[in-house]
Amino acid sequence: MRLCYILCFIWPHVFGTRFVRIDSRNSGGPLKHFWRSTGFCPSKPHAKAYKYDTGSDMNQNLAYIGALPFTGIQQVRIHWLLDLVQVTKQHPLQYDFHWLDQLIDKLYKNGLKPGFELMGSLSNFFTDFENKTQVVFWRDLVKATAERYIKKYGIDYVRRWNFETWNEPDCHDFDAVNMTVKGFLNYYDASSEGLRAADKRLIFGGPGDGCFYKKHHKGHKKYAIGLLDHVVHGTNLFTGNRETRIDFISWHLKGDGMANRILKLEKRLSEEIYTKYPSLRSKPFYNDEGDPLVGWSKPRLWRADVTYAALVVKVIALHQQRKFLKHINFTLLSNDNAFLSYYPHQFTQRTLLARFQMNNTKPPHVQFVHKPVYSAMMLLAYLGDRKLYVSITKHHVHNISTHDFGGIGSIHYPVASAVSDSFQVCLLLYNATDPGPGELEERNIKQDGESVEVKIFIDPPVSQSRDLYMIIFKINNSYGNPFMLWKKMGKPSYPTKEQFHAMRQQEGPNVIDKSAVKPGIITVKLQSFVAPALLLVHICSKAPHPPGQVSAVQVYKVTFGQVLVVWSDKFIGTKCILRYEVELSKSDTESQYRRINQQDSVVNSFMFVPSGNNSTLVTGYYRVRAVDYWNRPGQYSKPFYYPS
């Protein structure tokens, strides 16, 4: 007999209901989390990139990105990395890696890895890659760089990096380097052989191109096609063999404010490549700047609210649904949104976080607020590792391919040795309107207020507990949208402590229900699901044991009397987390620890801003533990003393 659990949210009789159905018995193939990447470019001049890449603003930014739960983002793809290296002596060549070391170490400590673009002139030391001496020097530099980080962090970490060619070569942004097509191919061979000399397991690809569809470039892709022709038909400069490797093919295909345009460009380009170079068909395909709109700094109101968040999810879902991608080894989709926003566009640029440059304090400092798109990356991280078929109907007509409304379903089966893990079913729904290249507010967009009925049939395997718990998260422009509150405040340039606290209370996603459920049919009804919106339903079977131990607690000073606490969920062993409890003690005495984060959250960070202006209020030992859906606490982390 099927049991039915019904969760109703003011359910009137509404014509035009969308019916969503998933069944835990109807699983498909693997669900690859191909979207866990972001990126940024330092501001000019690139010779001073260290100021942007390693400053306190970026340190906080990377801490927040690394604090997304369940490795919501794992790669940060960064331009001009080798401009962080300085030539200190020319005979023989010696390099200073100080600034690059700082950045790589910050990524590592935050559980991130670099997308390592081999680009930079080292303060104009490299000027011409048709000069064979410089080409050899470049090979040796790449080898030395790779060997340095293999020695420091181990090959298991570095072999997961995506080493990539100079960004968008057909856009001709080479700074002071005279880079002809021939020079670019020399540079490619030098980079490839330098990495191979360090370790044959290192990954290298390209061309990372992105200008062929821009009108002012008139379809040129001489460098990109030259590279593909070289790896298929050409001769390696160093080996003399026709065996120049390319481990992945990367391109930058953006949407001009329309989700489906990204997929159309991917389809067009991949067909062109595979027709001309059929031997490349099996290579992983990366769209590693697959943003909905080109131009990170363009202020758009829709980038501030849930429109952008829902659009990112829609693009990912469309990639799951499109049949043509079965003929592409599609491996990575990256949103280039790890930039630092600036006044007066704190929320409206293409970023994960809103940055407030607090120049009214001595010394000045920065504060960050989560944007809805940050919360979207968190919701995506809940998805499991196998697909569940999602059926969507309307008026009894099958409607799975609707443009604005859709979803991703998933299932997760634990391995026997993972005692804190359990059977899970997840459904992520989106309602997302394409904003187009301009401002959404300038258009008359029809708001779709149709109701939604979700039915999930869940039947845990025999080895798993039938004690189930469900949590439902929702984000729309009323829930989880700090930008709306900031506007109501009058858009203060320097928000007060109280205003920052209020905005952080609005950081999503919002939990709209949490309750025990039973196997069988679980029904969730929503009165309306108006675009833009996201909804996540996460159902867990009770694991044999509570969560594992939280690890890697760090505390960053933000300003006088304010700190950012971050930690890692690497060893907790489950996604069924109800909350994290952050505690502080002056003496690391058990009886003196007190919880300091009163609002439940599943993000691996907490901004601690005690009342008062005494810096000693943030001094002491910090520890964190995870609590699962059944209120079972895991082991506390090792304490971290601040200031250390």
XYZ file of C-alpha atoms in Angstrom:
644
model
C 0.000 0.000 0.000
C 1.343 3.411 -0.919
C 1.434 5.990 1.813
C 0.845 9.630 0.936
C 2.296 12.659 2.647
C 0.804 15.960 1.499
C 2.381 19.353 2.101
C 0.040 22.158 1.034
C 0.885 25.848 0.649
C -2.493 27.666 0.376
C -3.726 25.467 -2.470
C -6.671 27.099 -4.325
C -8.254 25.749 -7.481
C -5.960 27.246 -10.123
C -6.315 26.547 -13.830
C -3.071 25.655 -15.540
C -1.355 23.540 -12.912
C 2.018 22.050 -13.785
C 2.391 18.468 -12.594
C 5.896 17.245 -11.769
C 6.543 13.553 -11.194
C 9.670 11.611 -10.242
C 10.042 8.001 -9.163
C 13.046 6.710 -7.234
C 12.764 3.412 -9.151
C 13.230 5.187 -12.492
C 16.894 6.149 -12.354
C 19.062 6.780 -15.385
C 22.765 7.137 -15.965
C 25.384 9.065 -14.004
C 24.693 12.706 -13.181
C 27.992 14.503 -13.648
C 28.345 17.758 -11.731
C 30.000 19.474 -14.686
C 29.144 23.008 -13.496
C 31.405 23.312 -10.412
C 33.687 26.000 -11.811
C 34.035 29.759 -11.713
C 36.753 32.220 -12.710
C 38.034 35.770 -12.809
C 40.554 38.080 -14.431
C 42.668 40.513 -12.392
C 42.381 44.187 -13.175
C 45.039 45.941 -15.254
C 47.975 46.354 -15.277
C 48.544 42.599 -15.280
C 52.119 43.089 -14.075
C 50.490 44.161 -10.784
C 48.017 41.252 -10.735
C 49.255 40.241 -7.277
C 47.373 43.187 -5.750
C 44.061 41.808 -7.020
C 44.815 38.091 -6.749
C 46.278 38.011 -3.241
C 44.716 41.014 -1.517
C 42.391 40.749 1.478
C 39.328 41.252 -0.748
C 40.142 38.211 -2.885
C 41.124 36.210 0.203
C 37.621 36.699 1.595
C 36.037 36.048 -1.793
C 37.848 32.710 -2.149
C 36.975 31.769 1.430
C 33.279 32.239 0.657
C 33.550 30.290 -2.611
C 35.303 27.441 -0.831
C 32.589 27.531 1.848
C 29.871 26.391 -0.541
C 28.708 23.021 0.821
C 29.533 19.666 -0.770
C 32.177 21.156 -3.093
C 29.574 23.308 -4.835
C 32.482 24.933 -6.669
C 35.844 23.210 -6.976
C 37.712 25.152 -9.693
C 38.598 28.829 -10.005
C 39.884 29.556 -13.511
C 42.239 32.557 -13.400
C 43.799 34.715 -16.134
C 47.400 36.010 -16.107
C 48.633 33.646 -13.391
C 52.230 33.655 -14.589
C 52.367 37.430 -14.180
C 52.534 36.592 -10.471
C 56.026 35.176 -11.126
C 59.040 37.480 -11.335
C 62.391 36.952 -13.044
C 65.055 37.659 -10.404
C 68.146 36.596 -12.333
C 68.764 35.931 -16.024
C 72.110 34.092 -16.092
C 71.117 31.459 -15.122
C 67.369 32.118 -15.022
C 65.866 32.295 -11.557
C 62.267 33.007 -10.630
C 60.445 34.390 -7.609
C 57.144 32.514 -7.066
C 56.151 34.409 -3.904
C 52.836 35.828 -5.127
C 51.790 32.733 -7.052
C 52.603 30.626 -3.985
C 50.287 32.799 -1.896
C 47.376 32.429 -4.310
C 47.769 28.669 -4.834
C 48.034 28.159 -1.084
C 44.844 30.138 -0.516
C 43.004 28.011 -3.084
C 44.327 24.816 -1.520
C 43.328 25.779 2.022
C 39.811 26.595 0.829
C 39.382 23.237 -0.894
C 39.658 24.757 -4.373
C 41.916 24.138 -7.354
C 43.085 26.537 -10.058
C 42.062 26.471 -13.655
C 45.643 27.292 -14.587
C 45.862 29.366 -17.752
C 49.486 29.461 -18.851
C 49.535 33.154 -19.657
C 51.639 36.132 -18.685
C 54.814 37.866 -19.827
C 56.602 37.978 -16.435
C 56.864 41.774 -16.590
C 57.693 41.726 -20.320
C 60.479 39.152 -20.017
C 58.709 37.076 -22.670
C 58.047 39.094 -25.819
C 58.226 36.818 -28.879
C 57.408 33.126 -29.217
C 58.967 32.914 -32.644
C 62.263 33.365 -30.795
C 63.398 29.802 -30.101
C 65.428 30.795 -27.038
C 62.323 32.305 -25.445
C 60.306 29.226 -26.377
C 62.810 26.990 -24.571
C 62.784 29.331 -21.569
C 58.984 29.101 -21.524
C 59.069 25.299 -21.543
C 61.478 25.346 -18.610
C 59.323 27.864 -16.720
C 56.217 25.692 -17.133
C 58.162 22.619 -16.003
C 59.546 24.443 -12.960
C 56.081 25.746 -12.040
C 54.423 22.333 -12.221
C 57.248 20.600 -10.353
C 57.117 23.242 -7.627
C 53.471 22.559 -6.784
C 53.742 18.793 -7.200
C 56.496 18.872 -4.585
C 54.479 21.141 -2.306
C 50.997 19.588 -2.554
C 51.482 16.175 -4.181
C 50.660 14.861 -7.620
C 47.141 13.778 -6.611
C 46.180 17.443 -6.194
C 48.035 18.932 -9.172
C 46.934 16.241 -11.634
C 43.343 17.474 -11.125
C 44.216 20.957 -12.375
C 43.121 21.997 -15.839
C 46.205 23.603 -17.379
C 45.039 25.645 -20.350
C 46.360 27.806 -23.166
C 46.473 31.587 -23.285
C 42.934 32.937 -22.929
C 40.977 33.709 -26.122
C 43.920 33.955 -28.528
C 41.753 35.204 -31.391
C 40.858 38.235 -29.260
C 44.575 39.206 -29.401
C 44.942 40.133 -25.725
C 48.625 39.250 -25.387
C 49.831 42.382 -23.548
C 53.441 43.008 -24.640
C 53.937 39.590 -26.266
C 54.197 39.502 -30.060
C 52.064 36.396 -30.596
C 51.693 35.293 -34.213
C 49.840 32.091 -35.088
C 53.207 30.368 -35.538
C 54.382 31.765 -32.210
C 51.176 30.530 -30.569
C 51.828 26.985 -31.798
C 55.429 27.188 -30.553
C 54.112 28.400 -27.207
C 51.630 25.500 -27.125
C 54.300 22.865 -27.741
C 56.555 24.442 -25.118
C 53.725 24.440 -22.564
C 52.774 20.854 -23.362
C 56.334 19.560 -23.150
C 57.045 21.504 -19.951
C 54.057 19.885 -18.253
C 54.922 16.465 -19.652
C 58.478 16.781 -18.317
C 57.099 17.533 -14.846
C 54.633 14.625 -14.922
C 52.963 12.861 -17.838
C 49.667 12.750 -15.933
C 49.153 16.525 -15.999
C 46.185 17.745 -18.073
C 46.573 20.377 -20.794
C 44.083 21.707 -23.319
C 42.740 24.681 -25.213
C 42.319 26.853 -27.202
C 40.012 28.646 -24.721
C 38.789 30.788 -27.601
C 35.773 33.070 -27.546
C 35.761 35.700 -30.247
C 34.616 33.912 -33.386
C 30.932 34.810 -32.867
C 31.577 38.473 -32.032
C 30.766 40.802 -34.919
C 33.891 42.952 -34.654
C 36.068 39.858 -35.082
C 34.213 38.834 -38.264
C 34.245 35.141 -37.422
C 38.024 34.896 -37.132
C 39.394 31.875 -35.306
C 42.807 31.593 -36.915
C 44.615 30.802 -33.676
C 42.032 28.296 -32.473
C 41.701 26.410 -35.746
C 45.464 26.653 -36.219
C 45.887 24.864 -32.896
C 43.392 22.097 -33.699
C 45.033 21.586 -37.084
C 48.427 21.460 -35.369
C 47.496 18.770 -32.838
C 45.871 16.626 -35.553
C 48.213 17.141 -38.514
C 51.196 19.196 -37.330
C 54.664 18.411 -36.022
C 55.686 19.014 -32.417
C 58.448 21.632 -32.242
C 60.364 19.742 -29.554
C 59.866 16.080 -30.419
C 59.645 16.324 -34.200
C 56.748 13.880 -34.055
C 53.159 14.230 -35.173
C 52.031 13.498 -31.641
C 51.092 16.798 -30.057
C 48.586 16.075 -27.333
C 45.435 17.974 -26.432
C 43.582 16.628 -23.397
C 40.454 18.755 -23.730
C 38.927 21.234 -26.166
C 37.800 24.490 -24.566
C 35.744 27.363 -25.907
C 33.806 30.338 -24.546
C 30.205 30.374 -25.723
C 27.905 32.855 -24.007
C 24.191 33.475 -24.134
C 23.518 37.169 -24.861
C 20.916 36.969 -22.085
C 19.273 33.847 -23.567
C 19.932 30.392 -22.147
C 19.298 28.375 -25.276
C 21.744 30.455 -27.313
C 24.619 28.899 -25.353
C 23.565 25.418 -26.422
C 23.007 26.458 -30.027
C 26.549 27.837 -30.206
C 27.944 24.669 -28.615
C 26.071 22.526 -31.129
C 27.188 24.621 -34.097
C 30.818 24.757 -33.044
C 31.142 21.097 -32.047
C 29.652 19.950 -35.360
C 32.118 22.169 -37.209
C 35.090 20.817 -35.237
C 34.095 17.153 -35.479
C 33.373 17.386 -39.192
C 36.828 18.790 -39.867
C 38.690 16.831 -37.170
C 36.800 13.582 -36.449
C 39.693 12.265 -34.333
C 38.885 14.950 -31.725
C 35.313 13.749 -31.160
C 36.211 11.788 -28.034
C 38.057 14.677 -26.367
C 36.356 16.300 -23.362
C 34.567 19.507 -24.393
C 34.731 22.500 -22.031
C 32.654 25.653 -22.222
C 34.711 27.286 -19.507
C 33.180 30.720 -19.872
C 29.582 29.752 -20.520
C 27.931 32.800 -18.978
C 24.409 33.959 -19.836
C 25.796 37.379 -20.850
C 29.229 38.577 -21.954
C 30.899 41.393 -19.995
C 31.301 40.738 -16.274
C 31.231 44.399 -15.265
C 28.063 45.348 -17.181
C 25.568 46.380 -14.504
C 22.262 44.559 -14.918
C 19.543 44.579 -12.299
C 18.709 40.980 -13.164
C 22.235 39.948 -12.152
C 21.438 41.150 -8.626
C 18.362 39.057 -7.917
C 17.025 35.555 -8.464
C 16.737 36.065 -12.242
C 20.458 35.364 -12.628
C 20.380 32.483 -10.134
C 17.482 30.753 -11.897
C 19.042 31.393 -15.308
C 22.268 29.632 -14.281
C 20.264 26.599 -13.146
C 18.214 26.641 -16.357
C 21.340 26.592 -18.522
C 22.634 23.582 -16.572
C 19.281 21.784 -16.803
C 19.090 22.390 -20.553
C 22.485 20.751 -20.903
C 21.067 17.716 -19.103
C 18.036 17.554 -21.406
C 19.506 18.192 -24.849
C 19.998 15.003 -26.832
C 22.691 16.471 -29.104
C 25.060 16.609 -26.141
C 25.128 12.809 -26.169
C 27.366 13.138 -29.219
C 29.736 15.483 -27.342
C 31.970 14.469 -24.472
C 30.647 17.484 -22.563
C 32.688 17.716 -19.375
C 32.731 21.254 -17.981
C 30.515 24.340 -17.947
C 31.944 27.291 -16.040
C 30.394 30.597 -15.072
C 33.027 33.310 -14.993
C 31.659 35.020 -11.882
C 34.345 35.088 -9.172
C 35.116 38.770 -9.826
C 35.035 41.502 -7.177
C 32.137 43.888 -7.745
C 32.666 47.596 -7.209
C 30.694 50.730 -6.310
C 27.996 51.610 -7.288
C 27.286 48.163 -8.776
C 27.779 46.059 -5.659
C 24.996 43.608 -6.595
C 24.499 44.152 -10.318
C 27.716 42.834 -11.856
C 28.463 39.210 -12.786
C 29.629 38.010 -9.378
C 28.682 35.416 -6.783
C 28.895 37.949 -3.962
C 28.145 41.618 -3.458
C 31.262 43.460 -2.298
C 30.955 46.589 -0.154
C 34.160 48.641 -0.009
C 33.905 50.194 3.445
C 36.121 53.219 2.981
C 34.522 54.981 5.949
C 36.562 52.952 8.452
C 40.209 53.218 9.480
C 41.684 51.208 7.980
C 39.187 50.593 5.166
C 37.806 47.064 4.843
C 35.365 45.054 2.745
C 32.177 43.189 3.550
C 30.538 40.547 1.362
C 26.893 39.508 1.075
C 25.711 36.334 -0.674
C 23.823 36.965 -3.898
C 21.039 34.559 -4.947
C 23.340 33.011 -7.566
C 25.637 31.911 -4.716
C 22.644 30.157 -3.157
C 21.858 28.545 -6.513
C 25.306 26.930 -6.556
C 24.550 25.592 -3.088
C 21.250 24.037 -4.215
C 22.939 22.425 -7.213
C 25.432 20.816 -4.839
C 22.624 18.819 -3.186
C 22.019 16.837 -6.368
C 23.086 13.206 -6.274
C 25.262 11.178 -8.596
C 22.596 9.432 -10.702
C 19.806 10.930 -12.786
C 16.122 10.551 -12.049
C 13.709 11.061 -14.923
C 11.553 14.171 -14.347
C 8.099 14.190 -15.950
C 6.413 17.572 -16.365
C 2.871 17.865 -17.699
C 0.381 20.676 -18.058
C -3.292 20.238 -18.974
C -2.386 16.519 -19.258
C 0.046 17.307 -22.078
C 3.648 16.189 -21.728
C 5.741 19.319 -21.277
C 9.246 18.228 -20.252
C 10.958 20.507 -22.791
C 9.275 23.759 -21.776
C 11.694 26.645 -22.148
C 11.301 28.500 -18.838
C 10.106 25.797 -16.430
C 11.986 22.588 -15.746
C 13.920 20.527 -13.284
C 16.734 18.122 -12.489
C 16.080 14.960 -10.500
C 18.699 12.776 -8.852
C 19.238 9.800 -6.601
C 22.148 8.757 -4.411
C 23.026 5.281 -3.125
C 25.678 5.136 -0.386
C 28.577 2.732 -0.325
C 28.569 0.281 2.560
C 31.678 1.753 4.190
C 30.175 5.269 4.406
C 28.407 4.938 7.756
C 27.172 8.558 7.873
C 25.837 8.470 4.313
C 22.408 7.288 3.200
C 19.916 6.894 0.366
C 18.784 10.298 -0.990
C 16.346 11.646 -3.571
C 16.585 15.225 -4.797
C 14.537 17.434 -7.118
C 15.596 20.934 -8.198
C 12.936 22.965 -10.032
C 13.426 26.310 -11.765
C 11.201 28.936 -13.325
C 13.474 31.278 -15.261
C 12.727 33.932 -17.855
C 15.474 34.896 -20.289
C 16.333 38.539 -19.574
C 17.993 39.245 -22.920
C 21.048 41.492 -23.244
C 19.426 44.603 -21.749
C 17.652 45.425 -18.529
C 14.818 43.124 -17.489
C 13.009 45.929 -15.656
C 12.665 47.871 -18.895
C 10.582 45.072 -20.407
C 7.073 43.880 -19.779
C 7.743 40.309 -18.743
C 4.619 38.260 -18.113
C 4.827 36.705 -14.671
C 3.786 33.062 -14.728
C 1.774 32.481 -11.571
C 0.741 28.925 -12.313
C 0.504 26.425 -9.493
C 2.791 23.421 -9.187
C 2.067 19.956 -7.861
C 5.036 17.677 -7.211
C 4.642 13.956 -6.589
C 7.689 11.950 -5.573
C 7.470 8.188 -5.256
C 10.229 7.039 -2.962
C 11.097 3.444 -2.161
C 14.380 3.056 -0.237
C 16.413 -0.072 -0.991
C 16.226 -2.919 1.515
C 19.626 -2.021 2.962
C 18.497 1.513 3.837
C 16.340 2.836 6.663
C 12.697 3.663 5.933
C 12.937 6.518 8.422
C 12.841 9.453 5.986
C 13.167 13.194 6.417
C 12.430 15.937 3.893
C 13.623 19.527 3.637
C 12.335 22.009 1.057
C 14.320 25.114 0.101
C 12.948 27.996 -1.935
C 14.479 31.100 -3.467
C 12.553 33.868 -5.198
C 12.662 37.636 -5.139
C 10.896 37.638 -1.762
C 12.941 34.835 -0.153
C 16.721 34.816 -0.292
C 17.179 38.150 -2.080
C 19.341 40.616 -0.091
C 19.361 43.028 -3.046
C 15.669 43.796 -2.579
C 16.251 44.685 1.068
C 19.278 46.836 0.187
C 17.095 48.771 -2.268
C 14.470 49.315 0.439
C 17.229 50.673 2.684
C 18.003 53.294 0.038
C 21.090 51.518 -1.345
C 23.503 52.698 1.367
C 27.123 52.805 0.216
C 28.306 51.986 3.730
C 25.678 49.844 5.449
C 25.670 49.805 9.234
C 26.209 46.675 11.307
C 22.468 46.395 11.690
C 21.862 46.751 7.957
C 24.455 44.100 7.120
C 22.844 41.811 9.688
C 19.430 42.323 8.081
C 20.811 41.608 4.598
C 22.529 38.451 5.827
C 19.247 37.324 7.354
C 17.921 37.452 3.781
C 20.713 35.319 2.344
C 19.131 32.234 0.862
C 17.987 29.685 0.460
C 14.898 29.830 2.656
C 13.649 26.624 4.316
C 9.885 26.485 3.760
C 9.338 23.033 5.235
C 11.186 20.334 7.144
C 9.410 17.223 8.302
C 9.496 13.457 8.676
C 7.889 11.577 5.772
C 7.128 7.962 4.921
C 7.962 5.810 1.909
C 5.454 5.933 -0.896
C 4.031 9.004 -2.598
C 5.076 12.377 -1.215
C 3.067 15.305 -2.550
C 4.177 18.921 -2.469
C 1.789 21.621 -3.688
C 2.644 25.254 -4.350
C 0.035 27.939 -4.937
C 2.329 29.688 -7.395
C 5.843 29.357 -8.664
C 6.463 32.732 -10.238
C 9.595 33.402 -12.281
C 12.276 33.873 -11.165
C 12.298 31.060 -8.619
C 14.106 27.913 -7.504
C 12.774 25.061 -5.377
C 14.763 22.147 -3.970
C 13.206 19.054 -2.376
C 15.753 16.876 -0.566
C 14.713 13.568 1.031
C 17.095 11.451 3.091
C 17.000 8.009 4.619
C 18.423 7.915 8.151
C 22.068 6.868 8.168
C 23.425 4.353 10.708
C 25.639 7.000 12.286
C 25.606 10.787 12.817
C 27.721 13.104 10.650
C 31.487 12.902 10.682
C 33.797 15.559 12.045
C 33.973 19.091 10.675
C 37.549 19.998 9.728
C 39.852 22.847 8.682
C 38.300 25.654 10.728
C 39.795 29.032 9.830
C 39.032 32.518 11.135
C 39.655 35.650 9.040
C 39.747 39.162 10.394
C 37.295 41.338 8.465
C 37.570 44.507 10.523
C 37.796 45.591 14.156
C 35.652 43.211 16.213
C 34.334 41.227 13.210
C 35.549 37.879 11.859
C 34.611 35.376 9.173
C 34.616 31.743 10.331
C 34.897 29.061 7.627
C 35.263 25.282 7.765
C 35.276 22.160 5.599
C 32.598 19.471 5.250
C 35.064 17.084 3.567
C 34.800 14.401 6.268
C 31.181 14.733 7.462
C 30.086 12.055 4.987
C 26.514 13.215 4.309
C 24.452 15.918 2.631
C 21.595 15.465 5.124
C 22.709 18.389 7.300
C 20.150 20.420 9.219
C 22.581 23.020 10.557
C 26.094 23.802 11.706
C 26.705 24.947 15.257
C 29.573 27.416 15.649
C 30.830 27.839 19.198
C 33.326 30.135 20.927
C 35.195 29.784 24.207
C 37.760 32.037 25.825
C 39.732 29.163 27.321
C 38.911 25.986 25.338
C 37.050 24.747 28.405
C 34.032 22.575 27.545
C 31.698 24.374 29.939
C 32.593 27.798 28.517
C 31.757 27.138 24.862
C 28.640 28.957 23.657
C 26.905 28.864 20.315
C 27.347 32.121 18.381
C 25.369 31.439 15.163
C 21.744 31.557 16.220
C 20.330 31.251 12.700
C 20.493 27.753 11.223
C 22.589 27.523 8.067
C 24.156 24.804 5.934
C 26.793 27.015 4.307
C 30.305 26.344 5.617
C 30.841 29.901 6.847
C 29.601 32.320 9.465
C 30.156 36.061 9.748
C 30.526 36.789 13.476
C 29.658 40.381 14.385
C 29.076 40.653 18.134
C 27.419 43.754 19.524
C 29.835 46.242 20.985
C 33.199 47.565 19.821
C 35.542 45.446 21.899
C 37.946 43.371 19.803
C 38.275 40.829 22.630
C 34.699 39.713 21.904
C 35.979 37.769 18.885
C 39.096 36.427 20.615
C 39.136 32.795 21.663
C 38.734 29.197 20.538
C 36.309 28.419 17.717
C 34.844 24.995 17.020
C 32.091 23.727 14.713
C 29.949 20.613 14.468
C 27.349 19.345 11.998
C 23.836 18.281 13.019
C 21.839 16.000 10.720
C 18.126 15.957 9.843
C 17.426 13.820 12.928
C 19.156 16.322 15.250
C 22.121 13.993 15.755
C 25.318 16.009 16.249
C 28.654 14.994 14.818
C 32.000 15.373 16.532
C 33.277 18.892 17.094
C 36.112 20.124 14.936
C 39.499 20.729 16.421
C 39.435 24.181 18.037
C 40.988 27.110 16.198
C 42.368 29.961 18.281
C 41.921 33.525 17.019
C 44.053 35.540 16.694
C 46.543 32.769 15.977
